[in-house]
Amino acid sequence: TYTWQIQVETVNVDLMFTSINAWAGHADVSAVFDGTGTPYMRYREVGAGAWNDAADVRTEGTDIFATLTGLLPETEYEIMVANGDVTAEETFFTEQALQVENSDFDDWYQDGKAWMPGIDATPEHHIWDSANPGSAAFGIVPTTPTDDVAVVGEGKQAARLETKYAVIALAAGNIYTGDFGQIAGLGAKLTWGTPFSSRPLSLKGYYKYQPVTIDRVKPPYEAMKGQTDICQIQVFITDWDAPFTVNTSTGTFVDVENDQGIIAYGKLETSGSSDEYQSFTIPLEYRDLERKPKYIVISACASRYGDYFTGGVGSVLYVDEFELVYDGDVVKAPGVE
């Protein structure tokens, strides 16, 4: 004969946390209560003395919501919700505030005729790539380092991206997190994305653009001939299972609007010309506030439609000092104003 002993833990359903979604610099928190009284929340670093009052506590029926801001990355916090004499407590860790290596574009090396962004070609440092490995075979190197920088200092460099004509096709100056694979027909196969697990709110940096008139076009962009060229800087946060394979010969590109693996996206596009560096901030629009990233794509190009062999030969884009931002205005759920 066996005797089963069951221990039942009583949970206070009158007040309890239901979700803590901790980012690097803020946390979205929800709880439930019995619908009476005026509940409040407090939080602090684990081991700290004084509690901080959550400034934005909202109730909807029996649900309680709050967004805690000004948190430190990779830090353990404790949070308390109280309603009268009833309290509940939980702890959580904030995420890392990761940066992408060599986002200041200071480090470069040469592989034959091709300039390559990074310290060396070892896998741990091969974060950024460009069209150079393909076009260098024709003596064309669209992406190069330059000492024309946004932030002056010893050893500082920036990336200079120029759209050129590489004998058989347009080669738009570009730089991206990923890897140039191989020449494919008149274009190339390459992979977009480097492993990444944080959730930034925006990308900031500096750019300078000197566009020319679009003089090389391919279907379906014939109507753009004679217009001023457009540059582009864009950011993808994704949970793809692997980097995305782009094939410019077959027109295989990321479907920005419909790709279900994209968690967040942002871009800057302009045809405006400038002789001096301009600062920029690209907010990331999150399509899901719960999913965790696996990859990040950051790309910049001197001709927005260069992947379609359309652009102005001689358009030049300078980019420098990219940085992912984790504090500031917090993101909102899709559709929430």
XYZ file of C-alpha atoms in Angstrom:
337
model
C 0.000 0.000 0.000
C 1.362 3.399 -1.007
C 0.417 6.657 0.661
C 0.748 9.845 -1.433
C 1.375 13.049 0.464
C 0.394 16.186 -1.465
C 1.563 19.618 -0.395
C -0.669 22.432 -1.596
C 0.788 25.940 -1.852
C -1.766 28.681 -1.370
C -1.506 31.509 -3.891
C -2.955 34.898 -3.093
C -5.177 35.442 -6.106
C -6.156 38.877 -4.777
C -2.761 40.286 -5.836
C -0.077 38.670 -7.990
C 2.281 39.414 -10.874
C 1.297 37.935 -14.232
C 4.100 39.139 -16.526
C 7.474 40.906 -16.385
C 8.963 41.687 -19.801
C 12.403 43.059 -18.977
C 14.404 44.851 -21.672
C 17.876 46.390 -21.207
C 16.713 49.794 -19.987
C 13.050 49.303 -19.070
C 10.529 46.648 -18.087
C 6.844 46.167 -18.888
C 5.062 44.723 -15.857
C 1.535 43.429 -15.323
C -0.314 42.094 -12.280
C -3.869 41.350 -11.129
C -5.755 42.459 -8.024
C -9.262 42.142 -6.634
C -10.455 45.353 -8.268
C -10.748 47.398 -5.069
C -8.497 50.077 -3.658
C -5.617 51.852 -5.392
C -2.650 49.549 -6.013
C 0.883 50.850 -6.495
C 4.259 49.432 -7.526
C 7.786 49.980 -6.284
C 11.111 48.625 -7.519
C 14.814 48.691 -6.709
C 18.059 46.944 -7.485
C 18.448 43.798 -5.443
C 20.435 44.737 -2.354
C 19.630 48.447 -2.595
C 18.020 50.282 0.275
C 15.355 52.685 -0.919
C 12.483 51.693 -3.186
C 11.574 53.686 -6.301
C 7.938 54.405 -7.045
C 6.793 53.263 -10.473
C 5.694 56.485 -12.129
C 3.239 55.030 -14.612
C 0.829 52.613 -12.936
C -2.426 51.958 -14.797
C -5.413 49.817 -13.893
C -7.976 48.318 -16.244
C -10.602 46.366 -14.351
C -8.615 43.907 -12.236
C -5.418 44.278 -14.287
C -2.465 46.469 -13.273
C 0.140 47.696 -15.756
C 3.369 49.651 -15.317
C 6.472 50.498 -17.338
C 9.661 50.879 -15.320
C 12.225 53.133 -17.000
C 15.819 54.132 -16.345
C 16.927 50.572 -15.544
C 20.505 49.366 -15.866
C 21.393 46.546 -18.279
C 22.314 43.109 -16.900
C 21.055 43.993 -13.444
C 18.796 42.121 -11.027
C 15.811 44.062 -9.733
C 13.055 43.326 -7.256
C 9.580 44.700 -7.684
C 6.668 44.972 -5.264
C 3.004 45.562 -5.934
C 0.847 46.597 -2.983
C -2.830 47.204 -2.381
C -3.681 48.146 1.145
C -2.091 45.581 3.461
C -1.649 42.992 0.681
C 1.691 42.812 -1.166
C 3.411 40.603 -3.743
C 7.075 40.602 -4.760
C 9.133 39.257 -7.679
C 12.682 39.604 -9.046
C 13.910 39.905 -12.625
C 17.061 40.505 -14.653
C 17.379 43.141 -17.377
C 18.865 42.202 -20.757
C 22.303 43.018 -22.119
C 22.812 46.274 -24.029
C 24.831 44.705 -26.827
C 26.665 46.653 -29.530
C 27.808 45.332 -32.904
C 31.598 45.085 -33.136
C 33.344 47.762 -35.238
C 30.193 49.876 -35.575
C 32.462 52.927 -35.363
C 34.144 51.682 -38.588
C 37.622 52.320 -37.204
C 39.080 48.901 -38.068
C 39.905 47.789 -41.639
C 42.212 45.328 -43.351
C 42.922 44.414 -46.972
C 42.190 41.105 -48.665
C 43.980 41.411 -51.983
C 42.563 44.518 -53.653
C 39.446 44.570 -51.460
C 39.191 46.667 -48.324
C 37.364 44.783 -45.581
C 35.769 46.223 -42.413
C 37.120 44.603 -39.261
C 40.330 43.745 -37.436
C 41.014 40.620 -39.498
C 39.321 37.801 -41.387
C 38.851 35.466 -38.421
C 35.206 34.412 -37.912
C 34.891 36.192 -34.568
C 35.782 39.519 -36.213
C 34.078 39.008 -39.570
C 30.924 40.937 -38.657
C 30.656 43.426 -41.526
C 31.052 42.894 -45.264
C 30.388 44.700 -48.544
C 30.255 44.195 -52.316
C 34.056 44.561 -52.474
C 34.870 40.821 -52.676
C 32.854 40.595 -55.899
C 33.742 43.841 -57.630
C 37.439 43.804 -56.653
C 37.966 41.103 -59.292
C 37.276 43.853 -61.850
C 39.515 46.360 -60.059
C 36.484 48.156 -58.554
C 36.375 48.776 -54.778
C 33.210 50.743 -53.871
C 33.580 50.577 -50.062
C 36.735 51.992 -48.478
C 37.956 53.445 -45.195
C 38.424 57.191 -44.945
C 39.880 59.625 -42.433
C 37.022 62.021 -43.227
C 35.282 61.216 -39.948
C 32.391 62.502 -37.863
C 34.265 62.175 -34.570
C 37.920 63.206 -34.648
C 40.477 61.175 -32.717
C 43.593 59.063 -33.032
C 43.009 56.065 -35.271
C 39.477 57.162 -36.160
C 38.104 56.169 -39.558
C 34.735 56.054 -41.292
C 33.244 54.073 -44.165
C 33.040 55.658 -47.611
C 30.510 54.016 -49.938
C 30.589 54.989 -53.612
C 28.370 53.686 -56.383
C 30.520 52.546 -59.307
C 30.122 50.701 -62.586
C 31.912 47.353 -62.437
C 32.305 46.539 -66.153
C 29.131 44.465 -66.434
C 26.842 45.859 -63.742
C 26.299 48.636 -61.234
C 28.118 48.123 -57.923
C 26.529 50.284 -55.260
C 28.821 51.150 -52.363
C 27.447 49.292 -49.360
C 28.255 47.834 -45.973
C 26.213 45.338 -43.957
C 26.379 42.847 -41.121
C 26.771 39.508 -42.851
C 28.953 37.829 -45.415
C 29.581 38.169 -49.137
C 29.127 34.700 -50.545
C 29.926 34.540 -54.238
C 29.328 36.139 -57.614
C 26.106 34.805 -59.147
C 25.455 35.758 -62.756
C 25.478 39.550 -62.994
C 24.917 39.834 -59.258
C 25.919 38.074 -56.066
C 24.792 35.743 -53.311
C 25.359 37.033 -49.802
C 24.035 36.433 -46.304
C 22.496 39.116 -44.114
C 22.675 38.946 -40.343
C 25.050 38.442 -37.445
C 24.069 36.668 -34.182
C 22.452 39.048 -31.714
C 20.234 38.658 -28.646
C 19.341 42.140 -27.345
C 16.411 44.458 -28.064
C 17.604 48.024 -28.777
C 15.164 50.900 -29.196
C 16.997 52.713 -32.000
C 20.184 53.091 -34.016
C 22.059 56.377 -33.996
C 25.117 57.602 -35.845
C 26.351 60.019 -38.492
C 26.092 60.144 -42.255
C 27.038 62.452 -45.106
C 25.563 61.999 -48.554
C 26.614 63.415 -51.910
C 24.206 61.990 -54.505
C 24.328 62.355 -58.284
C 21.662 61.851 -60.910
C 20.587 58.247 -61.504
C 22.102 57.200 -64.825
C 21.991 53.403 -64.654
C 18.590 51.713 -64.514
C 17.114 48.249 -64.831
C 13.471 47.120 -64.928
C 11.190 47.951 -63.235
C 12.928 51.230 -62.302
C 13.414 52.808 -65.749
C 11.342 55.832 -64.705
C 13.962 56.758 -62.087
C 16.549 57.711 -64.708
C 17.357 61.400 -64.339
C 16.155 61.578 -60.720
C 18.461 62.262 -57.777
C 19.876 59.125 -56.212
C 18.725 57.969 -52.760
C 20.810 56.521 -49.929
C 19.550 54.063 -47.342
C 20.454 52.957 -43.805
C 18.288 50.201 -42.340
C 18.104 47.926 -39.300
C 16.438 44.529 -38.847
C 16.042 42.698 -35.533
C 15.007 39.112 -36.328
C 14.499 35.636 -34.948
C 15.417 33.914 -38.204
C 16.813 30.426 -37.721
C 19.778 31.378 -39.932
C 21.096 34.463 -41.749
C 19.003 35.445 -44.775
C 20.450 34.557 -48.183
C 20.180 37.442 -50.648
C 20.618 36.775 -54.366
C 20.702 39.961 -56.429
C 20.678 38.018 -59.707
C 17.349 36.344 -58.971
C 15.871 39.289 -57.065
C 15.779 37.413 -53.768
C 15.607 40.007 -51.002
C 14.117 40.327 -47.529
C 10.375 41.034 -47.741
C 10.357 43.842 -45.183
C 6.566 44.075 -44.992
C 5.713 40.383 -44.748
C 8.713 38.478 -43.380
C 7.407 36.832 -40.201
C 10.929 36.555 -38.792
C 11.334 40.333 -38.460
C 10.740 41.435 -34.859
C 11.642 45.100 -35.388
C 12.637 47.317 -38.295
C 13.702 50.883 -39.008
C 15.207 52.811 -41.894
C 16.510 56.159 -43.112
C 16.241 57.083 -46.800
C 17.093 60.452 -48.300
C 18.222 62.149 -51.480
C 19.360 65.236 -49.566
C 22.925 66.340 -50.198
C 25.254 67.460 -47.406
C 28.878 68.528 -47.210
C 29.025 67.995 -43.442
C 28.135 64.979 -41.344
C 24.552 64.854 -40.103
C 23.523 62.993 -36.951
C 20.644 60.554 -37.254
C 18.472 58.381 -35.040
C 16.448 55.534 -36.548
C 13.689 54.360 -34.158
C 12.996 50.644 -34.274
C 9.350 49.743 -34.768
C 8.662 46.504 -32.915
C 6.088 44.153 -34.376
C 6.184 41.895 -31.319
C 7.184 42.877 -27.780
C 7.800 39.378 -26.445
C 9.908 37.495 -29.005
C 13.662 37.417 -28.430
C 16.141 38.168 -31.258
C 18.634 35.814 -32.852
C 20.123 38.094 -35.539
C 20.632 41.739 -36.391
C 21.071 43.242 -39.846
C 22.455 46.761 -40.211
C 23.050 47.886 -43.763
C 23.926 51.109 -45.535
C 24.202 51.809 -49.257
C 24.932 54.787 -51.477
C 22.143 53.855 -53.933
C 18.853 52.644 -52.468
C 18.059 50.589 -55.577
C 21.603 49.393 -56.195
C 20.526 45.796 -55.556
C 18.324 46.232 -58.621
C 21.275 47.642 -60.616
C 19.719 51.116 -60.514
C 21.567 54.186 -59.233
C 23.876 57.064 -59.986
C 27.513 56.305 -60.735
C 29.418 58.614 -58.415
C 26.927 58.847 -55.522
C 28.887 58.759 -52.264
C 27.637 57.965 -48.743
C 29.823 58.337 -45.646
C 28.760 56.560 -42.427
C 30.388 56.704 -39.014
C 29.949 55.933 -35.309
C 26.867 53.686 -35.377
C 25.506 52.907 -31.905
C 22.486 50.958 -30.692
C 20.390 52.828 -28.111
C 18.630 51.094 -25.224
C 17.189 53.947 -23.155
C 14.839 56.804 -23.959
C 11.260 56.512 -25.215
C 10.094 52.928 -24.721
C 8.482 50.984 -27.521
C 4.741 50.461 -27.617
C 2.680 47.518 -28.657
C 1.806 47.382 -32.371
C -1.144 49.659 -33.091
C -0.876 51.557 -29.789
C -0.425 55.319 -30.119
